Coordinates of C-alpha atoms and ligand atoms in Angstrom, one line a residue:
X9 CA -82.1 28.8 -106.7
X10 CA -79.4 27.9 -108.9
X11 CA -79.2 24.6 -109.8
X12 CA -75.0 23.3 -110.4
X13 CA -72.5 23.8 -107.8
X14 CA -70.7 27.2 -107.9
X15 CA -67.2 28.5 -107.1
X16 CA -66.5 29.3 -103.3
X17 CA -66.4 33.6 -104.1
X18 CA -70.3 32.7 -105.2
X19 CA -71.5 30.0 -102.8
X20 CA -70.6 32.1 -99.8
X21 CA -73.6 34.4 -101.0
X22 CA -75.8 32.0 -102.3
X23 CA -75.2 28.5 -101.1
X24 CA -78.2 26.8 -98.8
X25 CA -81.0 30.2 -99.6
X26 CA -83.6 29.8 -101.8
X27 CA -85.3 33.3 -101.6
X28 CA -89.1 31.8 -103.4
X29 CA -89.4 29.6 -100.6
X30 CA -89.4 32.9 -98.3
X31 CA -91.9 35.2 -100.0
X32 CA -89.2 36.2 -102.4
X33 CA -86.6 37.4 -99.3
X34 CA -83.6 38.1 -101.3
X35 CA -81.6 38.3 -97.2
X36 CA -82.4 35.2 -95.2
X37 CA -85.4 36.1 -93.1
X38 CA -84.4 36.1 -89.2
X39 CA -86.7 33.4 -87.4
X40 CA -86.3 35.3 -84.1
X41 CA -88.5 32.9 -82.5
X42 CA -87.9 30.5 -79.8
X43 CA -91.0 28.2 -80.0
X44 CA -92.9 26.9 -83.3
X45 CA -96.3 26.6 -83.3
X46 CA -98.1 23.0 -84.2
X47 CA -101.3 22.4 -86.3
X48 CA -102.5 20.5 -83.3
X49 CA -101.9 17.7 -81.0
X50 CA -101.1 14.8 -83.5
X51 CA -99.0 16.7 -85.5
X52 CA -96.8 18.2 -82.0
X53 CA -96.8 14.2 -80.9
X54 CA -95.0 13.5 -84.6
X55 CA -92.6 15.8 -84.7
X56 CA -91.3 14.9 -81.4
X57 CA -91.0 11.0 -82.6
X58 CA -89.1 12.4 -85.7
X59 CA -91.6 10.9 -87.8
X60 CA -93.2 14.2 -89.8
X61 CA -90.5 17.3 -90.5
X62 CA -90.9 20.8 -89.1
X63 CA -89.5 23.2 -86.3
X64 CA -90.0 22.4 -82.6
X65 CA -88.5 24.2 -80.5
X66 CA -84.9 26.6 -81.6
X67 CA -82.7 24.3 -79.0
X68 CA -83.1 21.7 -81.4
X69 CA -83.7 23.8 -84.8
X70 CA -84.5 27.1 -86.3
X71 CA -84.9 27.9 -90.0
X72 CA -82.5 30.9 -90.1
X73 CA -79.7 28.9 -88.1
X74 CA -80.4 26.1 -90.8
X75 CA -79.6 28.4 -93.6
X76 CA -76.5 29.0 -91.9
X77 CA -75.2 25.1 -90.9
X78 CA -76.5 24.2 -95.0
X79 CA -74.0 26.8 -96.6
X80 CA -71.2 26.1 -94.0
X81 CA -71.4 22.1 -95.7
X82 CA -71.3 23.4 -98.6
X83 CA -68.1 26.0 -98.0
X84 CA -66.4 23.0 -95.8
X85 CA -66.9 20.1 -98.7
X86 CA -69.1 18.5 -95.9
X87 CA -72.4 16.5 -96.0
X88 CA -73.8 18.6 -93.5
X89 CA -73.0 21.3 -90.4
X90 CA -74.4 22.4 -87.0
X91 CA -73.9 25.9 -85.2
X92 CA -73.1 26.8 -81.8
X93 CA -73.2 29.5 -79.2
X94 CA -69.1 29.8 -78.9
X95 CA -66.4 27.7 -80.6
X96 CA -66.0 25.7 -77.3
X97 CA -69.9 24.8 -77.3
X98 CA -68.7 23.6 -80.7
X99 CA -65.0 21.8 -79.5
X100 CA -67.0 20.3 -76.5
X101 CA -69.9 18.7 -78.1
X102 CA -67.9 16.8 -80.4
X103 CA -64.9 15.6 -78.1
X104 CA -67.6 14.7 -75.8
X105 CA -69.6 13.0 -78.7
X106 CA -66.7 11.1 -79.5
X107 CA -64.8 10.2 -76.4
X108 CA -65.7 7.9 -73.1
X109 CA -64.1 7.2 -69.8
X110 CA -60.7 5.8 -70.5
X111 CA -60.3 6.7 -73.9
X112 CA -57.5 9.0 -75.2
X113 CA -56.9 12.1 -77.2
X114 CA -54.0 12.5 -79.4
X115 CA -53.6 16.5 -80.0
X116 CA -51.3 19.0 -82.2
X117 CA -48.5 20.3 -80.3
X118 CA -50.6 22.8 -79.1
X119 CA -53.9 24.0 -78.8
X120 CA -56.5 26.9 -78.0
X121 CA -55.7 27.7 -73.9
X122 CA -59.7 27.2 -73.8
X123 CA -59.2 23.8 -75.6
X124 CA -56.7 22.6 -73.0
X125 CA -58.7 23.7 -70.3
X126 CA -61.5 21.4 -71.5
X127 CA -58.9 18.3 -72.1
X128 CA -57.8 18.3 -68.6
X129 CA -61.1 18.5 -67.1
X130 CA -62.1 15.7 -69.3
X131 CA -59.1 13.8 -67.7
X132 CA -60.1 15.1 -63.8
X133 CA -63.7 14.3 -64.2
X134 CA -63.7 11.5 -66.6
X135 CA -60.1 10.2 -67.2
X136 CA -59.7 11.0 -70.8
X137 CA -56.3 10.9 -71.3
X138 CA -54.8 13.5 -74.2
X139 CA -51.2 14.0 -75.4
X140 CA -49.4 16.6 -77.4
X141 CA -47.4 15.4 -80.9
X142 CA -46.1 17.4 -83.7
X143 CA -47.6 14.9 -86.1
X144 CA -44.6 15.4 -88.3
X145 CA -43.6 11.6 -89.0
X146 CA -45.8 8.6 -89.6
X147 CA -43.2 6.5 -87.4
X148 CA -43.8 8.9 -84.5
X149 CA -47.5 9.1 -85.1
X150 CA -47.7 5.6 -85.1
X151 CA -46.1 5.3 -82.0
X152 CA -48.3 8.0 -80.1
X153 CA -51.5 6.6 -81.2
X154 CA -52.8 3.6 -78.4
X155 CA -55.2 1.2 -78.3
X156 CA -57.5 3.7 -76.8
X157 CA -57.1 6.4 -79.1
X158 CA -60.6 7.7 -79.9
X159 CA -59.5 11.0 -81.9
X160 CA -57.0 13.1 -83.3
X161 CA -57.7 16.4 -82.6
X162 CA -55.6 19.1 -84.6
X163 CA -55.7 22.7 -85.2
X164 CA -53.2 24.4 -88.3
X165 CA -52.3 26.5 -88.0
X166 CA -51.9 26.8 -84.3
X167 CA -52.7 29.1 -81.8
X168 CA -50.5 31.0 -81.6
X169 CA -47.5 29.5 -82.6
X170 CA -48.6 29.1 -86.1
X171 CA -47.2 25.9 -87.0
X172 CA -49.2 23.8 -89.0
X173 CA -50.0 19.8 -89.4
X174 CA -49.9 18.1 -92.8
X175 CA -52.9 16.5 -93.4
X176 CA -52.4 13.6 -95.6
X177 CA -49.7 12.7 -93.3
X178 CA -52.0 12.6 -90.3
X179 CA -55.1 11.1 -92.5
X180 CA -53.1 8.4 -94.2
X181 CA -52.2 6.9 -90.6
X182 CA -55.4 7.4 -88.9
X183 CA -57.4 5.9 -92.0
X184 CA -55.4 3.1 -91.0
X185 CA -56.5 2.6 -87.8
X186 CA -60.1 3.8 -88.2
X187 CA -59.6 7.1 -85.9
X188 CA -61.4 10.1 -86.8
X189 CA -59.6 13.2 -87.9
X190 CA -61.3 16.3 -86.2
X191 CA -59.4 19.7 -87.4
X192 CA -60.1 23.4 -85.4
X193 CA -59.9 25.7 -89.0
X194 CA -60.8 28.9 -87.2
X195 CA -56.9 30.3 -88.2
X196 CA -58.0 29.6 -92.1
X197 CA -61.2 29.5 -92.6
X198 CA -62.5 27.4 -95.4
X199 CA -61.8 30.3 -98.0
X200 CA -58.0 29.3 -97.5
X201 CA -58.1 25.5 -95.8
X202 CA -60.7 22.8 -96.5
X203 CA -59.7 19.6 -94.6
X204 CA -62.7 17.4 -95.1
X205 CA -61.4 17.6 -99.1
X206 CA -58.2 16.2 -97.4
X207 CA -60.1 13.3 -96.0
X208 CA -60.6 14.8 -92.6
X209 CA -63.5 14.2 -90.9
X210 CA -64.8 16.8 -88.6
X211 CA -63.8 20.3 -89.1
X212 CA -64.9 22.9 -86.5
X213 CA -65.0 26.6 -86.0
X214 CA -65.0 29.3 -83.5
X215 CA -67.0 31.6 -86.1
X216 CA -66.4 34.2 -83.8
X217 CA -63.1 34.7 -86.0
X218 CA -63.1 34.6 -89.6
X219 CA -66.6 33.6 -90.3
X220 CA -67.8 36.3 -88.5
X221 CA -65.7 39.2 -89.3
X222 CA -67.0 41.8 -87.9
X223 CA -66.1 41.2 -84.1
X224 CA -69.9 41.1 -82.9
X225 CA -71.1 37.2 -82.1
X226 CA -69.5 34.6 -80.4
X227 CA -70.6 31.2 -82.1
X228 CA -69.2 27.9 -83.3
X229 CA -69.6 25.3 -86.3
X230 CA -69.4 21.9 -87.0
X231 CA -69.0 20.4 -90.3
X232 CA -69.0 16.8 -91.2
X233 CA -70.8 13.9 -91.8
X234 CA -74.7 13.4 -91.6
X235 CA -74.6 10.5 -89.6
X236 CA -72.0 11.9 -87.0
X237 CA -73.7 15.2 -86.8
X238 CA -77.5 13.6 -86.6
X239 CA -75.9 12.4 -83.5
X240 CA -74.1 15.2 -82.2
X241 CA -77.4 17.3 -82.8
X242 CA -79.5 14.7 -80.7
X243 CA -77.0 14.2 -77.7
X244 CA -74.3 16.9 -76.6
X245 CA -76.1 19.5 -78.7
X246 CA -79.6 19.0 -77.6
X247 CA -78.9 18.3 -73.9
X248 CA -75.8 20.1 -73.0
X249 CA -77.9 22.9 -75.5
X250 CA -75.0 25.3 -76.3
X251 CA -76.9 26.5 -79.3
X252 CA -76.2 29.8 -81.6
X253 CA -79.4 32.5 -81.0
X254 CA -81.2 33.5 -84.5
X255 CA -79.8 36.7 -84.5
X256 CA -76.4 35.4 -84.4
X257 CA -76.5 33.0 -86.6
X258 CA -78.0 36.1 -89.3
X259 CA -75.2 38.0 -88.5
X260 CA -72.8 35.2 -89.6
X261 CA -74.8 34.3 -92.8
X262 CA -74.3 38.7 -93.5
X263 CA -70.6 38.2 -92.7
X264 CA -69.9 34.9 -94.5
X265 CA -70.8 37.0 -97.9
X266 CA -67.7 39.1 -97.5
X267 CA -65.0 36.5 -96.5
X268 CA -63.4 36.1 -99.5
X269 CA -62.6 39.6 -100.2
X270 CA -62.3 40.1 -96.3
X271 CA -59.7 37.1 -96.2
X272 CA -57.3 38.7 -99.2
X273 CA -57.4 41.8 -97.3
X274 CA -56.0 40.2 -94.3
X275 CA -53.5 38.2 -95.6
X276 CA -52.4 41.1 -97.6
X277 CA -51.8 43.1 -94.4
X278 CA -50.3 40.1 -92.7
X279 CA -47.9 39.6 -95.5
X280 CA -46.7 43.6 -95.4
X281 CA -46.6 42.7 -91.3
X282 CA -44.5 39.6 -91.6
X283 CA -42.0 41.6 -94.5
X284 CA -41.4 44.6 -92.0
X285 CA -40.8 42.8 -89.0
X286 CA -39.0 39.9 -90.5
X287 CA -35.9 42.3 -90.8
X288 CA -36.5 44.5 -87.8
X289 CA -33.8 44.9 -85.4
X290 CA -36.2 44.7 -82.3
X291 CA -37.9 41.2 -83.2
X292 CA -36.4 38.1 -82.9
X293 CA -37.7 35.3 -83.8
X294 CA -40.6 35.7 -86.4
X295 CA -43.7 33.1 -86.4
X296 CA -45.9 33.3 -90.0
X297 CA -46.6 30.4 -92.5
X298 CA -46.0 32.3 -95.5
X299 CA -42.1 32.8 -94.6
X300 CA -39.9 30.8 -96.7
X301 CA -38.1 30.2 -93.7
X302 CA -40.8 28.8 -91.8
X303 CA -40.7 25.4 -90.5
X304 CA -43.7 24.1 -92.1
X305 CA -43.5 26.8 -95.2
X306 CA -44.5 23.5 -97.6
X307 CA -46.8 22.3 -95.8
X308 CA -48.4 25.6 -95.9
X309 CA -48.1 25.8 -100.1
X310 CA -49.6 22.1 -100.0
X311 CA -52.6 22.3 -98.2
X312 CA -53.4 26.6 -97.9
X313 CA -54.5 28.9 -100.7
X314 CA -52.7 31.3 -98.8
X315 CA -50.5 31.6 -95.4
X316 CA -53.4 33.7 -93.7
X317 CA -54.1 36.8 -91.6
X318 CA -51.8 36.0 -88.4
X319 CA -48.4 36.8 -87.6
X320 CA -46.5 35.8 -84.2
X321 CA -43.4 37.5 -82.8
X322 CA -40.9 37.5 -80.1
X323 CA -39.7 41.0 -79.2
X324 CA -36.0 41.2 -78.6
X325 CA -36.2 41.0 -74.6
X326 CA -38.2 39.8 -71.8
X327 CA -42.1 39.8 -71.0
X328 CA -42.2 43.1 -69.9
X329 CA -40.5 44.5 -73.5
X330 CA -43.3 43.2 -74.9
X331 CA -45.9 44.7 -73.0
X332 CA -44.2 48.1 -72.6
X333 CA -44.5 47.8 -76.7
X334 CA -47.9 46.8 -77.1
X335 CA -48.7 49.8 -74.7
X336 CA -46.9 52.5 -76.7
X337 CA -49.2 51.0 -80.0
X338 CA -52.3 53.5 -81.1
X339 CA -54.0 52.7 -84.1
X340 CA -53.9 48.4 -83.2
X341 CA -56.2 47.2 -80.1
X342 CA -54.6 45.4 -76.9
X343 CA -57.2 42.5 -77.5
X344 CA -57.6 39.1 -77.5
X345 CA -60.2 37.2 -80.8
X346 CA -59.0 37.6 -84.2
X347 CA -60.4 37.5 -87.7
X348 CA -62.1 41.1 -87.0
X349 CA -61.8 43.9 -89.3
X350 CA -59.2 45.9 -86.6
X351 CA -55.6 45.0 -85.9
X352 CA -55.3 43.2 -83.1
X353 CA -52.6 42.1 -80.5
X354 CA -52.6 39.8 -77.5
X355 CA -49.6 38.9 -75.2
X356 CA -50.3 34.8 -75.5
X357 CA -48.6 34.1 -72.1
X358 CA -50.6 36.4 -70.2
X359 CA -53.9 36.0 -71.8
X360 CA -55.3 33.4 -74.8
X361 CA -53.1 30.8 -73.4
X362 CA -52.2 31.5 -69.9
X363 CA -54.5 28.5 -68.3
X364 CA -51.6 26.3 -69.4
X365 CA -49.1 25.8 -67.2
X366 CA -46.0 27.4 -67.8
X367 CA -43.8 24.1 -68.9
X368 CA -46.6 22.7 -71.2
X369 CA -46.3 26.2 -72.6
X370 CA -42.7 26.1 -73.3
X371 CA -43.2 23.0 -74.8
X372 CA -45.9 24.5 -77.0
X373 CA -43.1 27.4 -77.7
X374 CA -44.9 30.0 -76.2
X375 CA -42.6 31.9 -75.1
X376 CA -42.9 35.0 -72.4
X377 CA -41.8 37.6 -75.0
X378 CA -44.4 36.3 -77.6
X379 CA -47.2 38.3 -78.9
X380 CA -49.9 37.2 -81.6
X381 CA -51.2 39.9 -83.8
X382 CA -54.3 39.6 -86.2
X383 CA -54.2 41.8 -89.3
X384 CA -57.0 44.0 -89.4
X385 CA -58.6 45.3 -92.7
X386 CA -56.9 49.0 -92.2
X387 CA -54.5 50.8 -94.6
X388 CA -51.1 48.3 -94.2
X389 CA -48.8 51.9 -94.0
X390 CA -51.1 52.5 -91.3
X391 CA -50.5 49.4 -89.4
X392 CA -46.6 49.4 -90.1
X393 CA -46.7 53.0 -89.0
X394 CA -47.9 52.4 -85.9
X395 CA -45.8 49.2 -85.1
X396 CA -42.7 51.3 -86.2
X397 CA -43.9 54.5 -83.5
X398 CA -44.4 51.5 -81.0
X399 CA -40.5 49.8 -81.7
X400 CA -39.0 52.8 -81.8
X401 CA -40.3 53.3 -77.9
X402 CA -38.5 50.6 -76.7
Ligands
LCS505 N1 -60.5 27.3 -81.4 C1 -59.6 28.3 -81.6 C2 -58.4 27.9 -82.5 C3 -59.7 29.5 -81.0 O1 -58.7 30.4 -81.3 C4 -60.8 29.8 -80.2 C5 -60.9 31.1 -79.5 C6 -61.7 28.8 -79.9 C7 -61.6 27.6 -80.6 C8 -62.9 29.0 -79.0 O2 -63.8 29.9 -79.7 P1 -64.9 30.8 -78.9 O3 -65.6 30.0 -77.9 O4 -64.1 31.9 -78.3 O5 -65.7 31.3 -80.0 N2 -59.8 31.9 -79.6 C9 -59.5 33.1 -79.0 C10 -58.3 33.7 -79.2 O6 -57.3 33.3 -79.7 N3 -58.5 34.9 -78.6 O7 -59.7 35.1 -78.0 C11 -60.5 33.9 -78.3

């Protein structure tokens, strides 16, 4: 195994393997196994009191998922990582790990519709109180953190709005105060965003997206510190037990190789996106990080490599304009996800995001004549061929 830390384009390949320990595997073997067999009774006895290492049982550990979480700390600048069956096994294991009755969430102005729904049942069953800020002045942020503020829970960009949180504004107040910094960096990835190297502290993933890349697993991450995550993995992990299958978690370590040159694809084709519809008569209001014009457009050259593979837009008209478009489109998918190597489109309102109630959505700016596309990996004159066929129909 190579010896001195490597640049990101060669840790995604190699990072956490070491084929000789695997009779000279050059892929990660896949443990498909759900049980580990003990030498004997003594030795199943000290494994269960943690006091002699080795494989269990795959709820609480499995070699080919530990390849996985090893090069995720390594891609994420963390100390260590766990995986998950979804990205809201992931989101609800740690809110849960770091939240009790009466304490209080302070959020991005906005969040996954998934996300929400798991903040207000957290307030109906256990009266976690959350808010929404922009986080875009440390006088404001001051003011919206309370006594009881157990975390601040942010995702930039955000779905789908794509606005985006300055980190060391949010990291230089909550240092302050001794609140962790937990960051959902599913829209970047770590190839284009690593916020524990902006003093963050938790960074989770639905690898469903990016990581993945290929649109065939649903699973989660978590990276962070040992001592948080030792935690995580012996509580919410363990015994709520939304854990990632072998399988999965060997399709993600297949897909992670590609990400860097999957990512320049995709924000390639975003960028081309974002130019053509920036001036299109039929869009009106135009929602991607990498737009000069674009509220948080230094923010974005700060703390990104690059502004990513997503690009929201309001079609000139109401709700229904903006299905009647998405239905005349050929080549790009009506679907929900993102990251995967097909265009995608989704009408937010309706779908991702429509367990929010309407006037907590406006306030998020999602309007009814939004729609959230994710560049695929495609020809870009294909994709602007096919939106152009689909505008000129309405
Ligand atoms: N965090 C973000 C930012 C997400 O976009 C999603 C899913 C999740 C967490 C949850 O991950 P999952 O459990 O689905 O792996 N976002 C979706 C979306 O925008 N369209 O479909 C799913």
């Amino acid at each position: 195994m190579k010896q001195k830390k490597a640049r990101f384009d060669t840790e995604v390949i190699h990072a956490g393997y070491d084929g000789k320990s695997h009779l000279g595997s050059l892929v990660p073997p896949l443990y498909q196994s759900s049980t580990f067999i003990f030498d004997n009774a003594v030795q199943g006895e000290r494994r269960f009191a943690g006091e002699e290492a080795g494989y269990i049982y795959s709820r609480l550990g499995n070699p080919t998922v530990k390849i996985l979480e090893d090069r995720m700390a390594v891609l994420e600048h963390g100390e260590a990582a766990l995986a998950f069956g979804s990205g809201m096994a992931a989101v609800s294991a740690v809110l849960v790990s770091l939240t009790k009755t009466g304490d209080h969430i302070l959020c991005s102005q906005g969040v996954y519709g998934c996300t929400f729904g798991l903040l207000k049942l957290m307030n109906e069953k256990y009266k976690i109180e959350y808010n929404f800020s922009k986080m875009n002045s440390v006088e404001a942020l001051e003011k919206e953190i309370k006594p009881n503020t157990a975390c601040i829970y942010i995702e930039t960009p955000i779905n789908p709005t794509m606005k985006l949180v300055d980190f060391e504004l949010v990291v230089k107040t909550a240092k302050e105060k001794g609140i962790p910094v937990v960051v959902d960096n599913t829209f970047s990835s770590p190839y284009l965003q690593r916020p524990i190297a902006h003093g963050c502290d938790v960074v989770i993933h639905s690898a469903t997206k990016y990581i993945c890349g290929h649109g065939d697993v649903v699973a989660g991450l978590v990276i962070g510190k040992q001592e948080f995550l030792k935690k995580v993995a012996k509580t919410t992990q363990k015994d709520i037990g939304g854990v990632i299958s072998p399988f999965d978690a060997w399709l993600l370590l297949r897909g992670l190789k590609t990400l860097p040159i999957r990512m320049d694809r995709h924000c390639e084709n975003a960028s081309r996106i974002f130019q053509f519809l920036k001036t299109h008569p039929k869009i009106d209001k135009i929602y991607y990080p990498g737009d000069p014009d674009h509220e948080d457009y230094e923010i974005m050259k700060k703390q990104m490599e690059q502004p990513g593979g997503m690009v929201s837009f309001t079609i000139k008209g109401t709700k229904e304009t903006a299905q009647q478009f998405i239905n005349h489109l050929q080549l790009i998918h009506i679907a929900v996800s993102l990251g995967d190597p097909e265009t995608l489109i989704q009408h937010p309102a309706s779908m991702t995001h429509a367990v929010i109630p309407a006037d907590e959505r406006r306030k998020m700016e999602i309007e009814d004549n939004l729609l959230r596309l994710s560049a695929g990996l495609e020809a870009w004159e294909d994709i602007l061929e096919d939106l152009e066929q689909a505008l000129e129909k309405i």
